[in-house]
Coordinates of N, CA and C in Angstrom, one line a residue:
M27 N 22.8 -46.4 -70.7 CA 23.2 -47.0 -69.2 C 25.1 -47.2 -69.0
L28 N 25.3 -48.1 -70.3 CA 26.9 -47.8 -70.2 C 27.5 -47.0 -69.6
G29 N 27.1 -46.3 -71.0 CA 27.9 -44.8 -70.7 C 27.6 -43.9 -69.3
D30 N 25.9 -44.8 -68.8 CA 25.7 -43.3 -67.1 C 27.1 -44.2 -66.1
S31 N 26.3 -45.9 -66.7 CA 27.2 -46.6 -65.0 C 29.5 -46.1 -65.2
Q32 N 29.7 -45.8 -66.4 CA 31.3 -45.3 -66.3 C 31.5 -44.6 -65.7
R33 N 30.5 -43.1 -66.4 CA 30.9 -42.0 -65.3 C 31.1 -42.2 -64.3
Y34 N 30.0 -42.9 -63.7 CA 29.6 -43.4 -62.0 C 30.9 -44.1 -61.4
E35 N 31.5 -44.9 -62.3 CA 32.5 -45.7 -61.5 C 34.0 -44.8 -61.2
A36 N 33.9 -43.5 -62.4 CA 34.5 -42.8 -62.6 C 34.7 -42.1 -61.6
R37 N 34.0 -41.0 -61.3 CA 33.2 -40.4 -60.6 C 33.8 -41.3 -58.4
R38 N 33.3 -42.5 -58.9 CA 33.7 -42.9 -57.3 C 35.4 -43.1 -57.3
R39 N 35.9 -43.8 -58.4 CA 37.4 -43.9 -57.8 C 38.0 -42.5 -57.8
D40 N 37.9 -41.7 -57.8 CA 38.1 -40.4 -57.8 C 38.2 -40.2 -56.5
A41 N 37.0 -40.3 -56.3 CA 36.5 -39.3 -55.0 C 37.0 -40.5 -53.9
D42 N 37.6 -42.1 -54.1 CA 37.8 -43.0 -53.1 C 40.0 -42.5 -52.9
A43 N 40.3 -42.7 -53.8 CA 42.1 -41.8 -54.0 C 41.6 -40.9 -53.2
W44 N 40.7 -39.7 -53.5 CA 41.4 -38.5 -52.9 C 40.9 -38.7 -51.5
L45 N 40.3 -39.6 -51.3 CA 39.2 -40.2 -49.9 C 41.1 -40.2 -48.7
S46 N 41.5 -41.7 -50.0 CA 42.8 -42.4 -49.2 C 43.6 -41.2 -49.0
R47 N 43.7 -40.5 -49.8 CA 45.2 -40.1 -50.1 C 45.2 -38.5 -48.5
M48 N 44.0 -37.8 -48.4 CA 43.5 -37.6 -47.2 C 43.8 -38.5 -45.7
E49 N 43.0 -39.3 -46.4 CA 42.6 -39.8 -44.1 C 44.6 -40.2 -43.8
T50 N 45.9 -40.9 -45.1 CA 46.9 -41.1 -44.5 C 47.6 -39.7 -44.4
R51 N 47.0 -39.1 -44.7 CA 47.8 -38.0 -44.4 C 47.1 -37.5 -43.1
L52 N 46.4 -38.1 -42.2 CA 46.0 -37.3 -41.0 C 46.4 -37.9 -40.0
A53 N 46.7 -39.0 -40.9 CA 46.9 -39.9 -39.4 C 48.3 -40.0 -39.3
A54 N 48.7 -39.5 -40.3 CA 50.8 -39.3 -40.5 C 51.5 -37.9 -39.3
M55 N 50.2 -37.2 -39.2 CA 50.2 -35.4 -38.2 C 50.2 -36.4 -37.0
T56 N 51.1 -35.7 -36.3 CA 51.7 -35.9 -35.4 C 50.7 -34.7 -34.0
A57 N 50.7 -36.2 -33.0 CA 50.0 -34.7 -31.3 C 50.3 -34.1 -31.8
P58 N 49.7 -33.1 -31.1 CA 49.5 -31.7 -30.5 C 51.3 -31.6 -29.6
G59 N 52.1 -30.4 -30.2 CA 52.9 -30.2 -29.1 C 52.8 -29.1 -28.4
H60 N 54.1 -29.9 -27.3 CA 53.8 -29.1 -25.9 C 55.5 -27.3 -25.9
T61 N 55.2 -26.6 -27.4 CA 56.0 -25.6 -27.3 C 55.5 -24.4 -28.5
A62 N 55.4 -23.2 -27.7 CA 54.9 -22.8 -28.5 C 55.1 -22.2 -30.5
D63 N 56.6 -22.7 -30.9 CA 56.9 -23.2 -32.3 C 56.3 -23.8 -33.1
V64 N 56.1 -25.0 -32.2 CA 55.5 -26.4 -32.7 C 53.9 -26.6 -32.6
L65 N 53.1 -25.4 -32.3 CA 52.0 -25.7 -32.1 C 51.8 -24.1 -33.4
E66 N 52.6 -23.6 -33.4 CA 52.3 -22.2 -34.6 C 52.4 -23.2 -35.6
M67 N 53.8 -24.4 -35.4 CA 53.4 -25.0 -37.2 C 52.2 -25.7 -37.4
Q68 N 51.9 -26.4 -36.2 CA 50.8 -27.5 -36.9 C 49.5 -26.7 -36.5
L69 N 49.6 -25.3 -36.1 CA 48.0 -24.5 -36.4 C 48.1 -24.1 -38.3
R70 N 49.2 -23.5 -38.7 CA 49.0 -23.2 -39.5 C 48.5 -24.6 -40.4
E71 N 49.6 -26.0 -40.6 CA 49.1 -26.9 -41.5 C 48.1 -28.0 -41.5
Q72 N 47.5 -27.0 -40.2 CA 45.6 -28.0 -39.9 C 44.7 -27.2 -40.3
K73 N 45.2 -25.5 -40.1 CA 44.0 -24.8 -40.9 C 44.2 -25.0 -42.8
S74 N 45.6 -25.3 -43.4 CA 45.2 -25.5 -44.8 C 44.8 -27.1 -45.3
F75 N 45.2 -28.1 -44.6 CA 44.4 -29.5 -44.3 C 43.5 -29.1 -44.2
H76 N 42.2 -28.4 -43.4 CA 40.7 -28.0 -43.3 C 40.6 -27.6 -44.5
A77 N 41.2 -27.0 -44.8 CA 40.3 -25.6 -46.2 C 40.9 -26.2 -47.4
E78 N 41.8 -27.8 -47.6 CA 41.6 -28.5 -49.2 C 40.7 -29.1 -48.5
V79 N 40.0 -30.2 -47.7 CA 39.1 -30.7 -47.0 C 37.4 -29.8 -47.6
H80 N 37.9 -29.3 -47.6 CA 36.1 -28.0 -47.3 C 36.2 -27.9 -48.8
Q81 N 36.6 -27.2 -49.8 CA 36.9 -27.6 -50.8 C 36.8 -28.6 -51.8
Y82 N 37.0 -29.9 -51.4 CA 36.9 -30.6 -52.0 C 34.8 -31.1 -51.2
K83 N 34.4 -30.9 -51.3 CA 33.0 -30.8 -50.7 C 31.5 -31.1 -51.7
H84 N 32.7 -30.0 -52.4 CA 31.3 -29.3 -53.6 C 31.4 -31.1 -54.2
Q85 N 33.0 -31.6 -54.8 CA 32.5 -32.7 -55.6 C 31.8 -33.6 -55.1
I86 N 32.2 -34.2 -53.8 CA 31.1 -35.6 -52.8 C 30.0 -34.7 -53.0
E87 N 29.1 -33.8 -53.1 CA 27.8 -33.6 -53.5 C 27.2 -33.3 -55.1
L88 N 28.4 -32.8 -56.4 CA 28.3 -32.9 -57.3 C 28.3 -34.9 -57.5
F89 N 28.9 -35.8 -57.0 CA 28.8 -37.3 -56.7 C 27.4 -37.4 -56.5
G90 N 27.4 -37.0 -55.4 CA 25.8 -37.3 -55.1 C 24.5 -37.5 -55.6
Q91 N 24.6 -36.1 -56.0 CA 23.8 -35.3 -57.0 C 23.0 -36.7 -58.7
L92 N 25.1 -37.2 -58.7 CA 24.8 -37.8 -59.9 C 24.3 -39.5 -59.2
T93 N 25.0 -40.1 -58.1 CA 24.2 -40.5 -57.3 C 21.9 -40.9 -57.9
Q94 N 21.2 -39.9 -57.5 CA 20.2 -39.7 -57.4 C 19.6 -39.3 -58.4
R95 N 20.1 -39.1 -59.3 CA 19.6 -38.6 -60.9 C 19.7 -40.1 -61.4
L96 N 21.2 -41.1 -61.2 CA 20.9 -42.1 -62.1 C 19.5 -43.4 -61.2
I97 N 19.4 -42.9 -60.0 CA 18.4 -43.6 -58.9 C 17.9 -43.1 -60.1
A98 N 17.1 -42.2 -60.1 CA 15.6 -41.9 -60.7 C 15.5 -42.4 -61.8
V99 N 16.6 -42.5 -62.7 CA 16.1 -42.3 -64.2 C 16.4 -44.4 -64.7
Y100 N 16.7 -45.0 -63.2 CA 16.7 -46.4 -63.5 C 16.1 -47.4 -62.2
R101 N 14.8 -46.3 -62.2 CA 13.6 -46.8 -61.2 C 13.3 -48.5 -61.3
N102 N 13.6 -48.8 -62.5 CA 13.0 -50.6 -62.0 C 13.9 -51.1 -61.9
D103 N 15.6 -50.7 -62.4 CA 16.5 -51.4 -62.2 C 16.9 -51.7 -61.0
D104 N 18.6 -52.6 -59.8 CA 18.8 -52.9 -59.0 C 19.9 -51.5 -59.2
T105 N 19.5 -50.4 -58.6 CA 20.7 -49.5 -57.9 C 21.0 -49.9 -55.9
T106 N 20.9 -50.6 -55.9 CA 21.3 -51.3 -54.3 C 22.9 -50.3 -53.9
R107 N 23.5 -51.5 -55.3 CA 25.5 -51.3 -55.2 C 25.7 -49.7 -55.3
I108 N 25.1 -48.2 -56.2 CA 25.2 -47.7 -56.3 C 24.8 -47.1 -54.3
K109 N 24.0 -47.0 -54.5 CA 23.8 -46.5 -53.3 C 24.6 -46.9 -52.3
R110 N 24.6 -48.3 -52.0 CA 25.9 -48.5 -50.7 C 27.0 -47.6 -51.3
A111 N 27.8 -47.5 -52.6 CA 28.6 -46.8 -52.8 C 28.9 -45.6 -52.1
T112 N 27.7 -45.0 -52.9 CA 27.5 -43.8 -52.4 C 27.8 -42.8 -50.8
E113 N 26.7 -44.3 -50.0 CA 26.9 -44.0 -48.8 C 28.6 -44.0 -48.0
A114 N 28.9 -45.1 -48.4 CA 30.4 -45.4 -47.6 C 30.9 -44.0 -48.2
I115 N 31.1 -43.5 -49.2 CA 32.2 -42.4 -49.2 C 31.4 -41.2 -49.3
N116 N 30.0 -41.2 -48.8 CA 30.0 -40.2 -47.8 C 30.1 -40.1 -46.6
H117 N 29.9 -40.8 -46.1 CA 30.6 -41.7 -44.8 C 32.1 -40.9 -44.4
R118 N 32.3 -41.5 -45.2 CA 34.5 -41.0 -45.1 C 34.5 -39.6 -45.3
Y119 N 33.8 -39.4 -45.8 CA 34.5 -37.6 -45.7 C 33.9 -37.1 -45.1
N120 N 32.5 -37.2 -43.9 CA 31.9 -36.8 -42.8 C 33.3 -36.6 -42.1
E121 N 33.4 -38.5 -42.0 CA 34.3 -39.0 -41.3 C 35.6 -37.9 -41.1
L122 N 36.5 -37.6 -42.4 CA 37.0 -37.4 -42.2 C 37.1 -35.6 -41.5
N123 N 36.3 -35.5 -42.0 CA 35.7 -33.4 -41.8 C 35.4 -33.6 -40.5
N124 N 34.9 -34.8 -39.4 CA 34.9 -34.0 -38.3 C 36.6 -34.4 -37.6
S125 N 37.3 -35.9 -37.6 CA 37.9 -35.8 -37.0 C 39.6 -34.5 -37.3
I126 N 39.2 -33.8 -38.2 CA 39.5 -32.0 -38.6 C 39.4 -32.0 -37.9
I127 N 38.1 -31.6 -37.8 CA 37.5 -30.7 -36.1 C 38.2 -31.0 -34.9
A128 N 37.7 -32.8 -35.2 CA 38.6 -32.9 -33.0 C 40.2 -32.8 -33.2
R129 N 40.0 -32.2 -34.4 CA 42.3 -32.3 -33.5 C 42.6 -30.9 -33.6
G130 N 41.8 -29.9 -34.6 CA 41.7 -28.3 -34.6 C 41.3 -27.7 -33.2
K131 N 40.4 -28.4 -32.3 CA 40.8 -28.3 -31.6 C 41.2 -28.6 -30.4
A132 N 41.6 -29.9 -30.4 CA 43.2 -30.2 -29.3 C 43.9 -29.1 -29.4
L133 N 44.6 -28.6 -30.6 CA 45.6 -27.3 -30.8 C 45.8 -27.1 -30.5
H134 N 44.1 -26.1 -30.5 CA 43.8 -24.6 -29.7 C 43.7 -24.9 -28.4
S135 N 43.3 -26.4 -27.3 CA 43.1 -26.2 -26.3 C 45.0 -26.3 -25.9
A136 N 45.6 -26.5 -26.5 CA 46.9 -26.7 -27.0 C 47.6 -25.8 -26.4
V137 N 47.0 -24.8 -27.9 CA 47.6 -23.3 -27.0 C 47.0 -22.6 -25.4
S138 N 45.9 -23.0 -25.2 CA 44.9 -22.1 -24.4 C 46.4 -22.7 -23.4
S139 N 46.7 -23.5 -22.8 CA 46.6 -24.4 -21.7 C 48.3 -23.9 -21.6
L140 N 49.0 -24.1 -22.8 CA 50.5 -23.3 -22.9 C 50.7 -21.7 -22.5
Q141 N 49.9 -21.2 -23.0 CA 49.4 -19.8 -22.2 C 49.4 -19.4 -21.0
N142 N 48.2 -20.3 -20.1 CA 48.0 -19.9 -18.5 C 49.2 -20.9 -18.0
F143 N 50.6 -21.7 -18.1 CA 51.2 -22.0 -17.7 C 52.5 -20.9 -18.0
D144 N 52.2 -20.1 -18.9 CA 53.5 -19.1 -18.9 C 53.3 -18.2 -18.2
R145 N 52.0 -17.7 -17.6 CA 51.8 -16.9 -17.0 C 51.1 -17.2 -15.6
S146 N 51.3 -18.5 -15.1 CA 51.3 -18.4 -13.9 C 52.7 -18.9 -13.5
L147 N 53.7 -19.0 -14.7 CA 54.9 -19.0 -14.3 C 55.1 -18.0 -14.0
E148 N 55.0 -17.1 -14.6 CA 56.0 -15.7 -14.7 C 54.9 -15.0 -13.4
K149 N 54.1 -15.5 -12.5 CA 53.1 -15.6 -11.7 C 55.0 -16.2 -10.2
F150 N 54.7 -16.8 -10.8 CA 55.4 -18.0 -9.7 C 56.9 -16.7 -9.1
V151 N 57.6 -16.2 -11.0 CA 58.7 -16.0 -11.0 C 59.1 -14.6 -9.5
A152 N 57.9 -14.0 -10.3 CA 57.5 -12.8 -9.8 C 58.0 -12.4 -8.1
W153 N 56.8 -14.1 -7.5 CA 57.0 -13.8 -6.3 C 58.3 -14.9 -5.0
L154 N 59.0 -15.6 -6.2 CA 59.4 -16.3 -6.4 C 60.8 -15.1 -5.4
S155 N 60.9 -14.0 -6.8 CA 62.3 -13.3 -6.7 C 62.2 -12.2 -5.6
E156 N 61.0 -11.9 -4.4 CA 60.4 -11.1 -3.6 C 60.4 -12.0 -2.4
A157 N 60.1 -13.4 -2.5 CA 60.2 -13.9 -1.7 C 62.1 -13.8 -1.2
E158 N 62.9 -13.9 -2.1 CA 64.4 -14.0 -2.3 C 65.2 -12.7 -1.7
S159 N 64.3 -12.2 -1.9 CA 64.7 -10.5 -1.4 C 64.3 -10.2 -0.1
L160 N 63.6 -10.9 0.5 CA 63.1 -10.7 1.6 C 64.1 -11.4 2.4
L161 N 63.8 -12.1 2.4 CA 65.5 -13.2 2.9 C 66.8 -12.8 2.4
D162 N 67.4 -12.0 1.5 CA 68.1 -11.5 2.1 C 68.1 -10.2 2.6
A163 N 67.2 -9.5 3.2 CA 66.7 -8.4 4.0 C 66.6 -9.2 5.6
A164 N 66.0 -10.1 5.3 CA 66.5 -10.9 7.6 C 68.1 -11.3 7.9
E165 N 68.9 -11.3 6.0 CA 70.6 -12.2 6.7 C 70.9 -10.4 6.5
R166 N 70.7 -9.5 5.9 CA 71.9 -8.3 6.8 C 70.9 -8.1 8.5
D167 N 69.6 -8.0 8.2 CA 69.4 -7.2 9.4 C 67.9 -8.2 10.1
P168 N 68.3 -9.2 11.2 CA 67.7 -10.1 11.4 C 66.6 -9.1 12.7
H169 N 66.6 -8.8 12.9 CA 65.4 -7.8 14.3 C 64.2 -6.9 12.8
L170 N 65.1 -7.1 11.5 CA 63.5 -6.4 10.8 C 62.3 -7.2 10.4
L171 N 62.4 -8.1 10.6 CA 61.6 -9.1 10.4 C 60.9 -9.9 11.2
K172 N 59.6 -10.6 11.7 CA 59.2 -11.3 12.4 C 58.7 -12.1 12.0
V173 N 59.0 -13.7 12.6 CA 59.4 -15.4 12.2 C 58.3 -15.1 13.9
S174 N 57.1 -16.3 12.7 CA 56.3 -16.8 13.4 C 55.9 -18.3 12.8
Y175 N 55.3 -18.8 13.3 CA 54.7 -20.2 12.6 C 53.9 -20.8 13.7
S176 N 53.3 -20.8 12.4 CA 52.1 -21.8 11.9 C 51.8 -22.8 12.1
F177 N 50.5 -23.4 12.9 CA 50.5 -24.7 13.2 C 49.5 -25.6 11.6
T178 N 50.2 -25.1 10.2 CA 50.3 -25.3 8.8 C 51.6 -25.8 8.6
G179 N 52.5 -25.8 9.1 CA 53.9 -25.7 8.6 C 54.3 -25.4 8.4
H180 N 54.1 -24.2 7.9 CA 55.0 -22.6 7.3 C 54.7 -21.7 8.6
Y181 N 56.8 -21.0 8.2 CA 56.6 -20.5 8.6 C 56.5 -18.7 7.8
I182 N 55.9 -17.6 9.3 CA 54.9 -16.2 8.4 C 56.2 -15.4 9.0
I183 N 56.5 -14.6 8.3 CA 57.8 -14.1 8.0 C 56.7 -12.4 7.5
S184 N 57.1 -11.8 8.3 CA 56.7 -10.2 8.3 C 57.7 -9.1 8.8
G185 N 57.2 -8.6 8.3 CA 57.8 -7.2 9.1 C 57.2 -5.1 8.9
A186 N 58.3 -4.5 9.3 CA 57.7 -3.4 9.3 C 57.0 -2.6 8.5
P187 N 56.0 -2.0 8.4 CA 55.9 -1.1 7.1 C 56.5 -0.4 6.6
G188 N 56.4 0.3 7.5 CA 57.5 1.8 7.3 C 59.0 1.5 7.6
D189 N 59.4 0.6 6.7 CA 60.4 -0.1 6.4 C 61.0 0.3 5.1
A190 N 61.1 0.8 4.6 CA 61.8 0.6 2.9 C 62.6 -0.2 2.3
S191 N 62.7 -1.1 3.2 CA 63.7 -2.0 2.7 C 63.1 -3.4 2.5
F192 N 61.4 -3.6 3.3 CA 61.0 -4.0 3.5 C 60.6 -4.6 2.3
P193 N 60.5 -5.8 1.4 CA 59.7 -6.0 0.4 C 58.0 -6.2 0.3
S194 N 57.2 -6.2 -0.2 CA 55.6 -6.1 -0.5 C 55.9 -7.6 -1.1
V195 N 55.5 -8.8 -0.2 CA 55.2 -10.0 -0.4 C 54.3 -10.6 0.3
G196 N 53.1 -11.5 -0.4 CA 52.4 -11.9 0.4 C 51.0 -10.8 0.1
R197 N 50.0 -11.3 0.8 CA 49.5 -10.5 1.0 C 49.0 -10.0 2.2
R198 N 48.2 -8.3 2.5 CA 47.9 -8.0 3.0 C 46.8 -9.2 4.5
T199 N 47.5 -8.6 5.7 CA 46.0 -9.5 7.0 C 45.1 -9.0 6.6
P200 N 43.7 -9.2 6.1 CA 42.9 -8.0 6.9 C 41.9 -8.3 8.2
C201 N 43.0 -8.8 9.0 CA 42.0 -8.3 10.1 C 43.5 -7.9 11.2
A202 N 44.3 -7.5 10.7 CA 44.7 -6.6 11.5 C 45.2 -5.1 11.9
T203 N 45.3 -4.6 13.1 CA 45.1 -3.2 13.4 C 45.7 -2.5 12.2
H204 N 47.0 -3.2 11.7 CA 48.0 -1.9 11.2 C 48.4 -2.7 9.9
A205 N 48.5 -1.9 9.0 CA 48.6 -2.4 7.6 C 50.2 -3.0 7.8
S206 N 50.4 -4.5 7.5 CA 51.9 -5.5 7.4 C 52.2 -6.2 6.4
R207 N 53.5 -5.9 6.3 CA 53.3 -7.7 5.2 C 53.5 -8.5 5.6
H208 N 53.7 -9.6 4.8 CA 53.8 -11.0 5.1 C 54.3 -12.0 4.3
V209 N 55.4 -13.3 4.2 CA 55.3 -13.9 3.0 C 55.5 -16.0 4.2
T210 N 54.5 -15.9 3.1 CA 54.5 -17.2 3.8 C 55.5 -18.4 3.2
L211 N 56.3 -19.2 4.2 CA 57.2 -20.4 3.3 C 56.8 -21.3 3.7
P212 N 57.1 -22.7 3.3 CA 57.4 -23.8 4.1 C 58.2 -23.8 5.5
A213 N 58.1 -24.7 5.9 CA 59.2 -25.1 7.1 C 60.1 -25.7 6.4
A214 N 60.3 -26.5 5.2 CA 61.7 -26.4 5.0 C 62.6 -25.8 4.9
A215 N 62.3 -24.4 3.8 CA 63.0 -23.1 3.8 C 63.9 -22.6 4.5
M216 N 62.9 -23.3 6.0 CA 63.8 -22.1 7.0 C 64.8 -22.7 8.0
T217 N 65.2 -24.5 7.5 CA 65.7 -25.6 8.0 C 67.7 -24.7 8.6
E218 N 68.5 -24.9 8.6 CA 69.3 -25.2 8.9 C 70.0 -25.4 7.7
G219 N 70.0 -26.3 7.6 CA 70.2 -27.2 5.7 C 70.0 -26.2 5.3
A220 N 69.2 -25.2 4.9 CA 69.2 -24.1 3.7 C 70.1 -22.7 4.2
G221 N 70.9 -22.7 5.7 CA 71.8 -21.8 5.5 C 71.5 -20.3 6.3
R222 N 70.1 -21.1 7.0 CA 69.9 -20.2 7.5 C 68.7 -20.5 8.7
P223 N 69.0 -19.6 10.5 CA 68.4 -20.8 11.5 C 66.0 -20.5 10.7
R224 N 66.4 -22.1 12.1 CA 64.7 -22.2 12.2 C 64.6 -21.6 13.4
P225 N 63.7 -20.8 13.4 CA 62.9 -20.3 15.0 C 62.3 -21.4 15.5
A226 N 61.7 -21.4 16.5 CA 61.3 -22.5 17.1 C 59.7 -21.3 17.2
P227 N 58.9 -22.2 17.2 CA 57.6 -22.4 17.6 C 57.2 -21.1 18.2
P228 N 56.2 -20.7 18.4 CA 55.7 -20.2 19.6 C 55.7 -20.8 20.7
R229 N 56.0 -20.7 22.2 CA 55.0 -21.2 23.2 C 53.6 -21.8 23.8
K230 N 53.0 -22.6 24.3 CA 51.8 -23.1 24.1 C 51.5 -22.3 25.8
P231 N 50.5 -21.7 26.5 CA 50.4 -21.4 27.0 C 50.5 -22.9 27.9
D232 N 51.3 -22.6 29.2 CA 51.3 -23.3 30.2 C 50.0 -23.4 31.7
S233 N 48.8 -23.0 30.9 CA 48.0 -23.9 31.7 C 47.1 -23.2 30.7
L234 N 45.7 -23.6 30.4 CA 44.7 -23.5 30.1 C 44.0 -21.7 30.7
T235 N 43.9 -21.7 32.0 CA 44.1 -19.9 32.3 C 44.1 -19.0 32.2
L236 N 45.6 -19.1 30.7 CA 46.0 -17.9 30.8 C 44.8 -17.6 29.4
A237 N 44.5 -18.2 28.4 CA 43.6 -18.3 27.5 C 41.7 -17.7 28.0
W238 N 41.6 -19.2 28.7 CA 40.4 -19.2 29.1 C 40.0 -18.5 30.6
P239 N 39.2 -18.2 31.1 CA 38.6 -17.4 32.5 C 38.2 -18.4 33.1
R240 N 38.1 -18.3 34.8 CA 37.9 -20.0 35.7 C 36.0 -19.6 35.5
W241 N 36.1 -20.8 36.1 CA 34.2 -20.7 36.2 C 34.3 -20.0 37.0
D242 N 34.7 -19.6 37.9 CA 33.9 -18.8 39.2 C 34.3 -16.8 38.8
D243 N 35.3 -16.8 38.1 CA 35.2 -15.5 37.1 C 33.8 -15.2 36.3
P244 N 33.3 -13.7 36.2 CA 32.5 -13.5 36.0 C 32.3 -13.1 34.3
P245 N 31.0 -13.4 34.0 CA 31.2 -13.5 32.6 C 32.1 -12.3 32.1
P246 N 33.0 -13.6 30.4 CA 33.7 -11.5 29.8 C 33.1 -11.3 28.7
T247 N 33.4 -9.6 28.7 CA 33.2 -9.1 28.4 C 33.3 -9.3 27.2
R248 N 32.5 -8.4 25.6 CA 33.2 -8.7 24.8 C 34.5 -8.8 24.2
A249 N 35.3 -7.7 24.6 CA 36.3 -7.3 24.6 C 37.2 -8.1 25.3
G250 N 36.9 -9.2 25.8 CA 37.2 -9.8 26.8 C 37.6 -11.2 25.4
Y251 N 36.5 -11.6 25.2 CA 36.7 -12.3 24.2 C 37.4 -12.2 22.9
K252 N 37.5 -10.9 21.9 CA 39.1 -10.1 21.2 C 40.0 -10.9 22.1
A253 N 40.1 -10.1 23.2 CA 41.5 -11.0 23.9 C 41.8 -12.2 24.0
S254 N 40.9 -12.8 23.8 CA 41.1 -13.9 24.4 C 41.6 -14.5 23.1
A255 N 40.9 -14.6 21.3 CA 41.1 -15.2 20.7 C 42.1 -14.6 19.9
S256 N 42.3 -13.0 19.7 CA 43.3 -12.9 19.4 C 45.2 -13.2 20.1
Y257 N 44.9 -14.2 20.9 CA 46.0 -14.4 22.0 C 46.6 -16.3 20.4
Y258 N 45.3 -16.9 19.9 CA 46.0 -17.2 18.6 C 46.0 -16.9 17.8

């Protein structure tokens, strides 16, 4: 019995020391980085660390088998102490493994977010470049573009589709009878402080009779409704 007890205690001390080193190593790891090079280094470290912990799982299983054998052999003795010691070792190992898995998920999530940000930034830079080309064309030939003011506080700049100097910016208007290209800019971008004139918003009708029929007029046709709606 003394030899079995000593063998069990040696295995327990080895497992406890190994778990302490791994827990300290995990606690020293920094949070997921914000750049591609840092995340790549952290992922390599994470992969190596997880492989090392997974490799030690066999030793934890052997320690558990030793515990079960001692309990079976010394069933008439009090084995509560070794049961609790083995449960504590198993619990620490499972917590360590779960923490490593959670860190791996956090790192992969950070990589995915960084990739999505890079794609969005590329799209924005492309849009900004085309918008600058559009405004440069407007400075060279103000009659080339048509500027109108929307009720959302943005200026909509559109140009003739047949003009090769007008860049394709924004989306094509789906309800237009002819293809036109336009870009929507905030009103602040068209102020005098930006070096460009700010066009006045379109004048509203002086009377509702310009857009709506009088009560004594005959009922409007479908074409009349479309013409009235197209005014706005």
